[in-house]
Amino acid sequence: MCEENRELTNKIVLITGGAKGIGAAICVEVLKEGAKHVRILDLDEGAGVNLENEMNKQYGTYKVKFIKCDVTNDDELFGAFEGTKQEHGYLDVVVNNAGVINENNYAAIRKMVEINYIALANGTLKAIELMDKSKGGRGGTVINMASIAGLYPICPPAFMYSSTKTAVLQFTSCIGAEPLYTNTGIRVIALCFGTTDTSIFSHVSTFGGAADKLMEEVLKNHELQRVESAALGTVEAFKKGDSASVWLIHQNKPAIDITEDREKCHQSMARLLGR
Ligand SMILES: NC(=O)c1ccc[n+]([C@@H]2O[C@H](COP(=O)([O-])OP(=O)(O)OC[C@H]3O[C@@H](n4cnc5c(N)ncnc54)[C@H](O)[C@@H]3O)[C@@H](O)[C@H]2O)c1
């Protein structure tokens, strides 16, 4: 296994969907840890510019740069990744964080799959291309946002949202595994947050509204953790996580490495498949 530097000091960090919510809290936390520069990609220009101004006032000129970017637009997404590397000479950490919950109609479902899964996969592949040690890069870390919704065997009211998050877990476990990690020097890690107090739930609507009541019940029964706890857990997973590891960050508790628990769940299926 190759070993990499797991400190955030002097790192160049890129966060998608980082203008508010968990992404913005991660921006604050990595700056506290001494990151050199944080590039924020988001659709929300107002929140992004506010965060940039606030952080630069607090941590110094040009610590944070906001770029208006729709992660589902490949030209915008890849342009922002490449621009960050060109400007600084390298890129160290990519957090594929942009995500939505909206399964209200066919078009919304298609968009959600594009944001939560396709753009995250494209972001991972582009990060690998730009940071690959075997191609002159410095190696690095990709952090992919899954969810506890992707861990439940069934998650009825959010059937498409939870599917995108299960897909993120499968994708991350595959792409983070050996021999890719040793070849590229890039760790790929998945995080599963429990319900966290952000604006993501402000527009939740299930297909045709049929399961909205069930969704309300589910949300009522889940305590919301603070965004700061989600961000602290992210830094902890960054410092401790091996490639392809999966972390649970919920209930304002420290991050838990659940990689082995997931492997145990998969063992009986592996036996059936003769592996
Ligand atoms: N809040 C929770 O309870 C929770 C739980 C588990 C996982 N997550 C995941 O954590 C991540 C962050 O969620 P959050 O709760 O901070 O949500 P949020 O709504 O507060 O923030 C998401 C950000 O993504 C941005 N975004 C949405 N579509 C975009 C697009 N097409 N291009 C660029 N940016 C876009 C939004 O503008 C917003 O700033 C998501 O992937 C979410 O699924 C959240």
PDB file of C-alpha atoms and ligand atoms in Angstrom:
ATOM      1  CA  MET A   1       0.000   0.000   0.000  1.00  0.00           C
ATOM      2  CA  CYS A   2       1.294   3.467  -0.756  1.00  0.00           C
ATOM      3  CA  GLU A   3       1.306   5.929   2.128  1.00  0.00           C
ATOM      4  CA  GLU A   4       0.269   9.527   1.741  1.00  0.00           C
ATOM      5  CA  ASN A   5       0.313  12.647   3.859  1.00  0.00           C
ATOM      6  CA  ARG A   6      -2.968  12.786   5.755  1.00  0.00           C
ATOM      7  CA  GLU A   7      -2.685  16.331   7.070  1.00  0.00           C
ATOM      8  CA  LEU A   8      -4.657  19.206   5.557  1.00  0.00           C
ATOM      9  CA  THR A   9      -1.890  21.774   6.087  1.00  0.00           C
ATOM     10  CA  ASN A  10      -1.073  23.534   2.797  1.00  0.00           C
ATOM     11  CA  LYS A  11      -3.499  21.400   0.816  1.00  0.00           C
ATOM     12  CA  ILE A  12      -5.452  22.613  -2.221  1.00  0.00           C
ATOM     13  CA  VAL A  13      -9.045  21.499  -1.619  1.00  0.00           C
ATOM     14  CA  LEU A  14     -12.015  21.561  -4.008  1.00  0.00           C
ATOM     15  CA  ILE A  15     -15.581  21.151  -2.685  1.00  0.00           C
ATOM     16  CA  THR A  16     -18.627  20.794  -4.933  1.00  0.00           C
ATOM     17  CA  GLY A  17     -21.914  22.092  -3.531  1.00  0.00           C
ATOM     18  CA  GLY A  18     -19.846  23.912  -0.922  1.00  0.00           C
ATOM     19  CA  ALA A  19     -21.641  27.266  -0.810  1.00  0.00           C
ATOM     20  CA  LYS A  20     -23.807  26.235   2.137  1.00  0.00           C
ATOM     21  CA  GLY A  21     -24.786  23.328   4.385  1.00  0.00           C
ATOM     22  CA  ILE A  22     -22.279  20.542   5.046  1.00  0.00           C
ATOM     23  CA  GLY A  23     -19.949  21.656   2.218  1.00  0.00           C
ATOM     24  CA  ALA A  24     -19.577  25.172   3.671  1.00  0.00           C
ATOM     25  CA  ALA A  25     -18.933  23.712   7.143  1.00  0.00           C
ATOM     26  CA  ILE A  26     -16.203  21.489   5.643  1.00  0.00           C
ATOM     27  CA  CYS A  27     -14.675  24.591   4.029  1.00  0.00           C
ATOM     28  CA  VAL A  28     -14.425  26.243   7.474  1.00  0.00           C
ATOM     29  CA  GLU A  29     -12.973  23.117   9.070  1.00  0.00           C
ATOM     30  CA  VAL A  30     -10.254  22.527   6.435  1.00  0.00           C
ATOM     31  CA  LEU A  31      -9.196  26.193   6.723  1.00  0.00           C
ATOM     32  CA  LYS A  32      -8.883  25.747  10.501  1.00  0.00           C
ATOM     33  CA  GLU A  33      -6.657  22.744   9.717  1.00  0.00           C
ATOM     34  CA  GLY A  34      -4.361  24.974   7.633  1.00  0.00           C
ATOM     35  CA  ALA A  35      -5.467  24.288   4.047  1.00  0.00           C
ATOM     36  CA  LYS A  36      -3.701  26.557   1.543  1.00  0.00           C
ATOM     37  CA  HIS A  37      -6.722  27.215  -0.691  1.00  0.00           C
ATOM     38  CA  VAL A  38     -10.335  26.038  -0.959  1.00  0.00           C
ATOM     39  CA  ARG A  39     -12.168  26.151  -4.310  1.00  0.00           C
ATOM     40  CA  ILE A  40     -15.953  26.148  -3.905  1.00  0.00           C
ATOM     41  CA  LEU A  41     -18.126  25.044  -6.838  1.00  0.00           C
ATOM     42  CA  ASP A  42     -21.868  25.670  -6.508  1.00  0.00           C
ATOM     43  CA  LEU A  43     -24.959  26.915  -8.329  1.00  0.00           C
ATOM     44  CA  ASP A  44     -25.884  29.272  -5.495  1.00  0.00           C
ATOM     45  CA  GLU A  45     -23.902  32.417  -6.333  1.00  0.00           C
ATOM     46  CA  GLY A  46     -25.209  34.516  -3.409  1.00  0.00           C
ATOM     47  CA  ALA A  47     -24.224  31.956  -0.761  1.00  0.00           C
ATOM     48  CA  GLY A  48     -20.928  31.168  -2.541  1.00  0.00           C
ATOM     49  CA  VAL A  49     -19.778  34.808  -2.752  1.00  0.00           C
ATOM     50  CA  ASN A  50     -20.790  35.405   0.902  1.00  0.00           C
ATOM     51  CA  LEU A  51     -18.767  32.398   2.035  1.00  0.00           C
ATOM     52  CA  GLU A  52     -15.771  33.498  -0.066  1.00  0.00           C
ATOM     53  CA  ASN A  53     -15.844  37.027   1.415  1.00  0.00           C
ATOM     54  CA  GLU A  54     -16.325  35.841   4.975  1.00  0.00           C
ATOM     55  CA  MET A  55     -13.564  33.224   4.813  1.00  0.00           C
ATOM     56  CA  ASN A  56     -11.075  35.553   3.113  1.00  0.00           C
ATOM     57  CA  LYS A  57     -11.704  38.178   5.786  1.00  0.00           C
ATOM     58  CA  GLN A  58     -11.097  35.601   8.514  1.00  0.00           C
ATOM     59  CA  TYR A  59      -8.298  33.452   7.066  1.00  0.00           C
ATOM     60  CA  GLY A  60      -6.521  35.763   4.593  1.00  0.00           C
ATOM     61  CA  THR A  61      -6.679  36.933   0.995  1.00  0.00           C
ATOM     62  CA  TYR A  62      -7.553  34.352  -1.641  1.00  0.00           C
ATOM     63  CA  LYS A  63      -7.932  31.461   0.801  1.00  0.00           C
ATOM     64  CA  VAL A  64     -11.321  30.705  -0.768  1.00  0.00           C
ATOM     65  CA  LYS A  65     -12.501  31.194  -4.344  1.00  0.00           C
ATOM     66  CA  PHE A  66     -16.110  30.606  -5.380  1.00  0.00           C
ATOM     67  CA  ILE A  67     -16.848  29.436  -8.924  1.00  0.00           C
ATOM     68  CA  LYS A  68     -20.431  29.332 -10.187  1.00  0.00           C
ATOM     69  CA  CYS A  69     -20.731  25.832 -11.583  1.00  0.00           C
ATOM     70  CA  ASP A  70     -23.482  23.359 -12.342  1.00  0.00           C
ATOM     71  CA  VAL A  71     -21.908  19.976 -11.573  1.00  0.00           C
ATOM     72  CA  THR A  72     -24.158  18.344 -14.180  1.00  0.00           C
ATOM     73  CA  ASN A  73     -22.566  20.462 -16.917  1.00  0.00           C
ATOM     74  CA  ASP A  74     -19.369  18.575 -17.849  1.00  0.00           C
ATOM     75  CA  ASP A  75     -17.676  21.629 -19.380  1.00  0.00           C
ATOM     76  CA  GLU A  76     -18.280  23.704 -16.249  1.00  0.00           C
ATOM     77  CA  LEU A  77     -17.309  20.896 -13.865  1.00  0.00           C
ATOM     78  CA  PHE A  78     -14.142  19.801 -15.680  1.00  0.00           C
ATOM     79  CA  GLY A  79     -13.177  23.424 -16.431  1.00  0.00           C
ATOM     80  CA  ALA A  80     -13.367  24.295 -12.713  1.00  0.00           C
ATOM     81  CA  PHE A  81     -11.276  21.243 -11.735  1.00  0.00           C
ATOM     82  CA  GLU A  82      -8.643  21.911 -14.414  1.00  0.00           C
ATOM     83  CA  GLY A  83      -8.578  25.666 -13.653  1.00  0.00           C
ATOM     84  CA  THR A  84      -7.844  24.956  -9.974  1.00  0.00           C
ATOM     85  CA  LYS A  85      -4.930  22.681 -10.864  1.00  0.00           C
ATOM     86  CA  GLN A  86      -3.567  25.100 -13.480  1.00  0.00           C
ATOM     87  CA  GLU A  87      -3.632  27.966 -11.026  1.00  0.00           C
ATOM     88  CA  HIS A  88      -1.953  26.181  -8.135  1.00  0.00           C
ATOM     89  CA  GLY A  89       0.099  23.581  -9.999  1.00  0.00           C
ATOM     90  CA  TYR A  90      -1.644  20.736  -8.230  1.00  0.00           C
ATOM     91  CA  LEU A  91      -4.818  19.610  -6.504  1.00  0.00           C
ATOM     92  CA  ASP A  92      -4.825  17.522  -3.281  1.00  0.00           C
ATOM     93  CA  VAL A  93      -8.368  16.898  -2.084  1.00  0.00           C
ATOM     94  CA  VAL A  94     -11.693  16.746  -3.927  1.00  0.00           C
ATOM     95  CA  VAL A  95     -14.948  16.572  -1.959  1.00  0.00           C
ATOM     96  CA  ASN A  96     -17.830  15.501  -4.218  1.00  0.00           C
ATOM     97  CA  ASN A  97     -20.524  16.908  -1.958  1.00  0.00           C
ATOM     98  CA  ALA A  98     -23.222  18.519  -4.170  1.00  0.00           C
ATOM     99  CA  GLY A  99     -26.518  16.707  -3.656  1.00  0.00           C
ATOM    100  CA  VAL A 100     -30.286  17.167  -3.695  1.00  0.00           C
ATOM    101  CA  ILE A 101     -33.402  15.270  -2.603  1.00  0.00           C
ATOM    102  CA  ASN A 102     -36.234  15.670  -5.051  1.00  0.00           C
ATOM    103  CA  GLU A 103     -38.199  12.762  -6.413  1.00  0.00           C
ATOM    104  CA  ASN A 104     -41.350  14.669  -7.169  1.00  0.00           C
ATOM    105  CA  ASN A 105     -41.560  13.924 -10.917  1.00  0.00           C
ATOM    106  CA  TYR A 106     -39.681  12.211 -13.754  1.00  0.00           C
ATOM    107  CA  ALA A 107     -37.574  15.252 -14.686  1.00  0.00           C
ATOM    108  CA  ALA A 108     -36.605  15.884 -11.041  1.00  0.00           C
ATOM    109  CA  ILE A 109     -35.586  12.257 -10.613  1.00  0.00           C
ATOM    110  CA  ARG A 110     -33.370  12.403 -13.721  1.00  0.00           C
ATOM    111  CA  LYS A 111     -31.743  15.604 -12.442  1.00  0.00           C
ATOM    112  CA  MET A 112     -31.184  14.130  -8.973  1.00  0.00           C
ATOM    113  CA  VAL A 113     -29.449  11.058 -10.423  1.00  0.00           C
ATOM    114  CA  GLU A 114     -27.255  13.373 -12.537  1.00  0.00           C
ATOM    115  CA  ILE A 115     -26.267  15.507  -9.505  1.00  0.00           C
ATOM    116  CA  ASN A 116     -25.963  12.848  -6.791  1.00  0.00           C
ATOM    117  CA  TYR A 117     -24.374  10.087  -8.858  1.00  0.00           C
ATOM    118  CA  ILE A 118     -23.221  10.940 -12.411  1.00  0.00           C
ATOM    119  CA  ALA A 119     -21.554  14.252 -11.476  1.00  0.00           C
ATOM    120  CA  LEU A 120     -19.960  12.623  -8.409  1.00  0.00           C
ATOM    121  CA  ALA A 121     -18.557   9.807 -10.569  1.00  0.00           C
ATOM    122  CA  ASN A 122     -17.321  12.313 -13.179  1.00  0.00           C
ATOM    123  CA  GLY A 123     -15.749  14.410 -10.407  1.00  0.00           C
ATOM    124  CA  THR A 124     -13.961  11.330  -9.061  1.00  0.00           C
ATOM    125  CA  LEU A 125     -12.664  10.309 -12.492  1.00  0.00           C
ATOM    126  CA  LYS A 126     -11.495  13.849 -13.303  1.00  0.00           C
ATOM    127  CA  ALA A 127      -9.773  14.103  -9.889  1.00  0.00           C
ATOM    128  CA  ILE A 128      -7.953  10.829 -10.570  1.00  0.00           C
ATOM    129  CA  GLU A 129      -6.873  12.113 -14.002  1.00  0.00           C
ATOM    130  CA  LEU A 130      -5.485  15.331 -12.482  1.00  0.00           C
ATOM    131  CA  MET A 131      -3.843  13.858  -9.340  1.00  0.00           C
ATOM    132  CA  ASP A 132      -2.598  10.471 -10.639  1.00  0.00           C
ATOM    133  CA  LYS A 133       0.951   9.800  -9.380  1.00  0.00           C
ATOM    134  CA  SER A 134       1.664   7.494 -12.313  1.00  0.00           C
ATOM    135  CA  LYS A 135       1.002  10.444 -14.651  1.00  0.00           C
ATOM    136  CA  GLY A 136       3.081  13.074 -12.862  1.00  0.00           C
ATOM    137  CA  GLY A 137       0.492  14.090 -10.239  1.00  0.00           C
ATOM    138  CA  ARG A 138       1.052  14.118  -6.456  1.00  0.00           C
ATOM    139  CA  GLY A 139      -1.673  11.637  -5.528  1.00  0.00           C
ATOM    140  CA  GLY A 140      -4.464  12.832  -3.236  1.00  0.00           C
ATOM    141  CA  THR A 141      -7.848  12.122  -1.716  1.00  0.00           C
ATOM    142  CA  VAL A 142     -11.390  12.028  -3.080  1.00  0.00           C
ATOM    143  CA  ILE A 143     -14.250  12.150  -0.570  1.00  0.00           C
ATOM    144  CA  ASN A 144     -17.659  11.086  -1.879  1.00  0.00           C
ATOM    145  CA  MET A 145     -20.894  11.920  -0.084  1.00  0.00           C
ATOM    146  CA  ALA A 146     -23.194   8.973   0.388  1.00  0.00           C
ATOM    147  CA  SER A 147     -25.779   8.870   3.220  1.00  0.00           C
ATOM    148  CA  ILE A 148     -27.314   6.648   5.870  1.00  0.00           C
ATOM    149  CA  ALA A 149     -30.147   6.461   3.310  1.00  0.00           C
ATOM    150  CA  GLY A 150     -27.776   4.362   1.190  1.00  0.00           C
ATOM    151  CA  LEU A 151     -27.057   1.974   4.090  1.00  0.00           C
ATOM    152  CA  TYR A 152     -30.631   0.990   4.927  1.00  0.00           C
ATOM    153  CA  PRO A 153     -31.706  -2.196   3.114  1.00  0.00           C
ATOM    154  CA  ILE A 154     -34.879  -0.341   2.184  1.00  0.00           C
ATOM    155  CA  CYS A 155     -35.647   3.355   2.465  1.00  0.00           C
ATOM    156  CA  PRO A 156     -39.244   3.571   1.193  1.00  0.00           C
ATOM    157  CA  PRO A 157     -40.090   7.266   1.046  1.00  0.00           C
ATOM    158  CA  ALA A 158     -36.818   8.227  -0.643  1.00  0.00           C
ATOM    159  CA  PHE A 159     -36.537   5.325  -3.035  1.00  0.00           C
ATOM    160  CA  MET A 160     -34.562   7.178  -5.720  1.00  0.00           C
ATOM    161  CA  TYR A 161     -32.468   9.367  -3.373  1.00  0.00           C
ATOM    162  CA  SER A 162     -31.409   6.300  -1.380  1.00  0.00           C
ATOM    163  CA  SER A 163     -30.618   4.450  -4.644  1.00  0.00           C
ATOM    164  CA  THR A 164     -28.248   7.232  -5.722  1.00  0.00           C
ATOM    165  CA  LYS A 165     -26.476   6.978  -2.363  1.00  0.00           C
ATOM    166  CA  THR A 166     -26.194   3.166  -2.558  1.00  0.00           C
ATOM    167  CA  ALA A 167     -24.709   3.675  -6.025  1.00  0.00           C
ATOM    168  CA  VAL A 168     -22.162   6.127  -4.541  1.00  0.00           C
ATOM    169  CA  LEU A 169     -21.122   3.484  -1.993  1.00  0.00           C
ATOM    170  CA  GLN A 170     -20.700   0.787  -4.653  1.00  0.00           C
ATOM    171  CA  PHE A 171     -18.814   3.149  -6.988  1.00  0.00           C
ATOM    172  CA  THR A 172     -16.475   4.347  -4.218  1.00  0.00           C
ATOM    173  CA  SER A 173     -15.756   0.823  -2.926  1.00  0.00           C
ATOM    174  CA  CYS A 174     -14.880  -0.305  -6.469  1.00  0.00           C
ATOM    175  CA  ILE A 175     -12.800   2.662  -7.577  1.00  0.00           C
ATOM    176  CA  GLY A 176     -11.013   3.025  -4.234  1.00  0.00           C
ATOM    177  CA  ALA A 177      -9.916  -0.626  -4.137  1.00  0.00           C
ATOM    178  CA  GLU A 178      -6.524  -2.038  -5.070  1.00  0.00           C
ATOM    179  CA  PRO A 179      -4.731  -2.052  -7.436  1.00  0.00           C
ATOM    180  CA  LEU A 180      -6.007   1.366  -8.453  1.00  0.00           C
ATOM    181  CA  TYR A 181      -4.963   3.028  -5.195  1.00  0.00           C
ATOM    182  CA  THR A 182      -1.366   1.837  -5.397  1.00  0.00           C
ATOM    183  CA  ASN A 183      -1.159   2.747  -9.097  1.00  0.00           C
ATOM    184  CA  THR A 184      -2.574   6.263  -8.743  1.00  0.00           C
ATOM    185  CA  GLY A 185      -1.798   7.196  -5.122  1.00  0.00           C
ATOM    186  CA  ILE A 186      -5.359   8.462  -4.766  1.00  0.00           C
ATOM    187  CA  ARG A 187      -7.535   7.437  -1.827  1.00  0.00           C
ATOM    188  CA  VAL A 188     -11.268   7.381  -2.487  1.00  0.00           C
ATOM    189  CA  ILE A 189     -13.475   7.408   0.631  1.00  0.00           C
ATOM    190  CA  ALA A 190     -17.268   7.421   1.146  1.00  0.00           C
ATOM    191  CA  LEU A 191     -19.074   9.232   3.966  1.00  0.00           C
ATOM    192  CA  CYS A 192     -22.557   8.432   5.256  1.00  0.00           C
ATOM    193  CA  PHE A 193     -24.031  11.306   7.212  1.00  0.00           C
ATOM    194  CA  GLY A 194     -27.035  10.852   9.422  1.00  0.00           C
ATOM    195  CA  THR A 195     -29.744  13.501   9.162  1.00  0.00           C
ATOM    196  CA  THR A 196     -27.997  16.860   9.447  1.00  0.00           C
ATOM    197  CA  ASP A 197     -29.469  20.319   9.927  1.00  0.00           C
ATOM    198  CA  THR A 198     -29.228  21.895   6.440  1.00  0.00           C
ATOM    199  CA  SER A 199     -31.607  23.322   3.862  1.00  0.00           C
ATOM    200  CA  ILE A 200     -31.617  20.049   1.890  1.00  0.00           C
ATOM    201  CA  PHE A 201     -34.886  19.026   3.537  1.00  0.00           C
ATOM    202  CA  SER A 202     -36.674  22.288   2.731  1.00  0.00           C
ATOM    203  CA  HIS A 203     -37.887  21.057  -0.665  1.00  0.00           C
ATOM    204  CA  VAL A 204     -38.268  17.322  -0.052  1.00  0.00           C
ATOM    205  CA  SER A 205     -41.089  15.918  -2.089  1.00  0.00           C
ATOM    206  CA  THR A 206     -41.680  12.277  -2.969  1.00  0.00           C
ATOM    207  CA  PHE A 207     -43.018  10.927  -6.250  1.00  0.00           C
ATOM    208  CA  GLY A 208     -46.520  12.251  -6.875  1.00  0.00           C
ATOM    209  CA  GLY A 209     -46.584  13.254  -3.204  1.00  0.00           C
ATOM    210  CA  ALA A 210     -47.770   9.712  -2.361  1.00  0.00           C
ATOM    211  CA  ALA A 211     -45.115   9.078   0.284  1.00  0.00           C
ATOM    212  CA  ASP A 212     -44.794  12.641   1.611  1.00  0.00           C
ATOM    213  CA  LYS A 213     -46.489  11.748   4.929  1.00  0.00           C
ATOM    214  CA  LEU A 214     -44.129   8.811   5.406  1.00  0.00           C
ATOM    215  CA  MET A 215     -41.172  11.085   4.652  1.00  0.00           C
ATOM    216  CA  GLU A 216     -42.403  13.629   7.224  1.00  0.00           C
ATOM    217  CA  GLU A 217     -42.613  10.833   9.822  1.00  0.00           C
ATOM    218  CA  VAL A 218     -39.101   9.602   9.008  1.00  0.00           C
ATOM    219  CA  LEU A 219     -37.666  13.103   9.335  1.00  0.00           C
ATOM    220  CA  LYS A 220     -39.572  13.716  12.593  1.00  0.00           C
ATOM    221  CA  ASN A 221     -38.060  10.566  14.083  1.00  0.00           C
ATOM    222  CA  HIS A 222     -34.477  11.470  13.194  1.00  0.00           C
ATOM    223  CA  GLU A 223     -32.603  13.927  15.358  1.00  0.00           C
ATOM    224  CA  LEU A 224     -30.749  16.446  13.171  1.00  0.00           C
ATOM    225  CA  GLN A 225     -27.020  16.671  13.869  1.00  0.00           C
ATOM    226  CA  ARG A 226     -25.122  19.957  13.540  1.00  0.00           C
ATOM    227  CA  VAL A 227     -23.274  20.748  10.284  1.00  0.00           C
ATOM    228  CA  GLU A 228     -20.151  21.337  12.399  1.00  0.00           C
ATOM    229  CA  SER A 229     -20.294  17.697  13.566  1.00  0.00           C
ATOM    230  CA  ALA A 230     -20.602  16.514   9.954  1.00  0.00           C
ATOM    231  CA  ALA A 231     -17.567  18.629   9.010  1.00  0.00           C
ATOM    232  CA  LEU A 232     -15.471  17.449  11.976  1.00  0.00           C
ATOM    233  CA  GLY A 233     -16.329  13.844  11.070  1.00  0.00           C
ATOM    234  CA  THR A 234     -15.214  14.534   7.494  1.00  0.00           C
ATOM    235  CA  VAL A 235     -11.799  15.760   8.683  1.00  0.00           C
ATOM    236  CA  GLU A 236     -11.494  12.726  10.958  1.00  0.00           C
ATOM    237  CA  ALA A 237     -12.282  10.346   8.079  1.00  0.00           C
ATOM    238  CA  PHE A 238      -9.743  12.237   5.921  1.00  0.00           C
ATOM    239  CA  LYS A 239      -7.043  11.702   8.554  1.00  0.00           C
ATOM    240  CA  LYS A 240      -7.813   8.065   9.357  1.00  0.00           C
ATOM    241  CA  GLY A 241      -9.536   6.538   6.339  1.00  0.00           C
ATOM    242  CA  ASP A 242      -7.941   4.012   4.016  1.00  0.00           C
ATOM    243  CA  SER A 243      -8.922   3.985   0.368  1.00  0.00           C
ATOM    244  CA  ALA A 244     -12.361   2.422  -0.244  1.00  0.00           C
ATOM    245  CA  SER A 245     -13.295   2.892   3.419  1.00  0.00           C
ATOM    246  CA  VAL A 246     -16.834   3.890   4.386  1.00  0.00           C
ATOM    247  CA  TRP A 247     -17.583   6.152   7.350  1.00  0.00           C
ATOM    248  CA  LEU A 248     -20.740   6.773   9.374  1.00  0.00           C
ATOM    249  CA  ILE A 249     -21.022  10.308  10.775  1.00  0.00           C
ATOM    250  CA  HIS A 250     -24.240  10.755  12.750  1.00  0.00           C
ATOM    251  CA  GLN A 251     -25.861  11.988  15.960  1.00  0.00           C
ATOM    252  CA  ASN A 252     -23.054  14.525  16.579  1.00  0.00           C
ATOM    253  CA  LYS A 253     -20.687  11.640  17.390  1.00  0.00           C
ATOM    254  CA  PRO A 254     -17.128  11.065  16.136  1.00  0.00           C
ATOM    255  CA  ALA A 255     -16.861   9.353  12.738  1.00  0.00           C
ATOM    256  CA  ILE A 256     -17.052   5.533  12.758  1.00  0.00           C
ATOM    257  CA  ASP A 257     -15.242   3.392  10.191  1.00  0.00           C
ATOM    258  CA  ILE A 258     -17.974   0.946   9.025  1.00  0.00           C
ATOM    259  CA  THR A 259     -15.980  -0.673   6.195  1.00  0.00           C
ATOM    260  CA  GLU A 260     -15.710  -4.043   7.976  1.00  0.00           C
ATOM    261  CA  ASP A 261     -19.387  -4.037   8.972  1.00  0.00           C
ATOM    262  CA  ARG A 262     -20.360  -3.572   5.328  1.00  0.00           C
ATOM    263  CA  GLU A 263     -17.974  -6.336   4.310  1.00  0.00           C
ATOM    264  CA  LYS A 264     -19.624  -8.693   6.848  1.00  0.00           C
ATOM    265  CA  CYS A 265     -23.025  -7.855   5.353  1.00  0.00           C
ATOM    266  CA  HIS A 266     -21.720  -8.810   1.929  1.00  0.00           C
ATOM    267  CA  GLN A 267     -20.062 -12.066   2.981  1.00  0.00           C
ATOM    268  CA  SER A 268     -23.082 -14.349   2.516  1.00  0.00           C
ATOM    269  CA  MET A 269     -23.641 -12.910  -0.961  1.00  0.00           C
ATOM    270  CA  ALA A 270     -19.956 -13.430  -1.759  1.00  0.00           C
ATOM    271  CA  ARG A 271     -20.321 -17.090  -0.639  1.00  0.00           C
ATOM    272  CA  LEU A 272     -23.330 -17.527  -2.922  1.00  0.00           C
ATOM    273  CA  LEU A 273     -21.289 -16.095  -5.779  1.00  0.00           C
ATOM    274  CA  GLY A 274     -18.402 -18.458  -4.941  1.00  0.00           C
ATOM    275  CA  ARG A 275     -15.925 -15.690  -4.067  1.00  0.00           C
TER     276      ARG A 275
HETATM  277  N1  LIG B   1     -28.300  17.006   5.356  1.00  0.00           N
HETATM  278  C1  LIG B   1     -28.404  15.702   5.545  1.00  0.00           C
HETATM  279  O1  LIG B   1     -29.143  15.223   6.416  1.00  0.00           O
HETATM  280  C2  LIG B   1     -27.589  14.741   4.715  1.00  0.00           C
HETATM  281  C3  LIG B   1     -27.554  13.395   5.136  1.00  0.00           C
HETATM  282  C4  LIG B   1     -26.818  12.497   4.398  1.00  0.00           C
HETATM  283  C5  LIG B   1     -26.124  12.921   3.274  1.00  0.00           C
HETATM  284  N2  LIG B   1     -26.187  14.221   2.887  1.00  0.00           N
HETATM  285  C6  LIG B   1     -25.474  14.606   1.666  1.00  0.00           C
HETATM  286  O2  LIG B   1     -24.534  15.628   1.970  1.00  0.00           O
HETATM  287  C7  LIG B   1     -24.352  16.454   0.812  1.00  0.00           C
HETATM  288  C8  LIG B   1     -24.539  17.923   1.195  1.00  0.00           C
HETATM  289  O3  LIG B   1     -25.901  18.104   1.563  1.00  0.00           O
HETATM  290  P1  LIG B   1     -26.424  19.292   2.492  1.00  0.00           P
HETATM  291  O4  LIG B   1     -27.320  18.690   3.490  1.00  0.00           O
HETATM  292  O5  LIG B   1     -25.312  20.158   2.912  1.00  0.00           O
HETATM  293  O6  LIG B   1     -27.370  20.047   1.452  1.00  0.00           O
HETATM  294  P2  LIG B   1     -27.535  21.608   1.107  1.00  0.00           P
HETATM  295  O7  LIG B   1     -28.772  21.708   0.303  1.00  0.00           O
HETATM  296  O8  LIG B   1     -27.418  22.433   2.338  1.00  0.00           O
HETATM  297  O9  LIG B   1     -26.239  21.871   0.203  1.00  0.00           O
HETATM  298  C9  LIG B   1     -26.099  21.274  -1.066  1.00  0.00           C
HETATM  299  C10 LIG B   1     -25.396  22.258  -1.972  1.00  0.00           C
HETATM  300  O10 LIG B   1     -25.309  21.662  -3.283  1.00  0.00           O
HETATM  301  C11 LIG B   1     -25.566  22.687  -4.224  1.00  0.00           C
HETATM  302  N3  LIG B   1     -26.024  22.111  -5.492  1.00  0.00           N
HETATM  303  C12 LIG B   1     -27.196  21.492  -5.757  1.00  0.00           C
HETATM  304  N4  LIG B   1     -27.278  21.155  -7.067  1.00  0.00           N
HETATM  305  C13 LIG B   1     -26.109  21.574  -7.630  1.00  0.00           C
HETATM  306  C14 LIG B   1     -25.590  21.524  -8.948  1.00  0.00           C
HETATM  307  N5  LIG B   1     -26.290  20.988  -9.956  1.00  0.00           N
HETATM  308  N6  LIG B   1     -24.362  22.041  -9.175  1.00  0.00           N
HETATM  309  C15 LIG B   1     -23.653  22.613  -8.166  1.00  0.00           C
HETATM  310  N7  LIG B   1     -24.103  22.697  -6.900  1.00  0.00           N
HETATM  311  C16 LIG B   1     -25.317  22.190  -6.638  1.00  0.00           C
HETATM  312  C17 LIG B   1     -26.642  23.554  -3.578  1.00  0.00           C
HETATM  313  O11 LIG B   1     -26.710  24.852  -4.178  1.00  0.00           O
HETATM  314  C18 LIG B   1     -26.160  23.574  -2.136  1.00  0.00           C
HETATM  315  O12 LIG B   1     -25.303  24.683  -1.880  1.00  0.00           O
HETATM  316  C19 LIG B   1     -25.349  15.946  -0.233  1.00  0.00           C
HETATM  317  O13 LIG B   1     -24.686  15.070  -1.118  1.00  0.00           O
HETATM  318  C20 LIG B   1     -26.354  15.184   0.594  1.00  0.00           C
HETATM  319  O14 LIG B   1     -27.028  14.181  -0.144  1.00  0.00           O
HETATM  320  C21 LIG B   1     -26.897  15.150   3.582  1.00  0.00           C
END
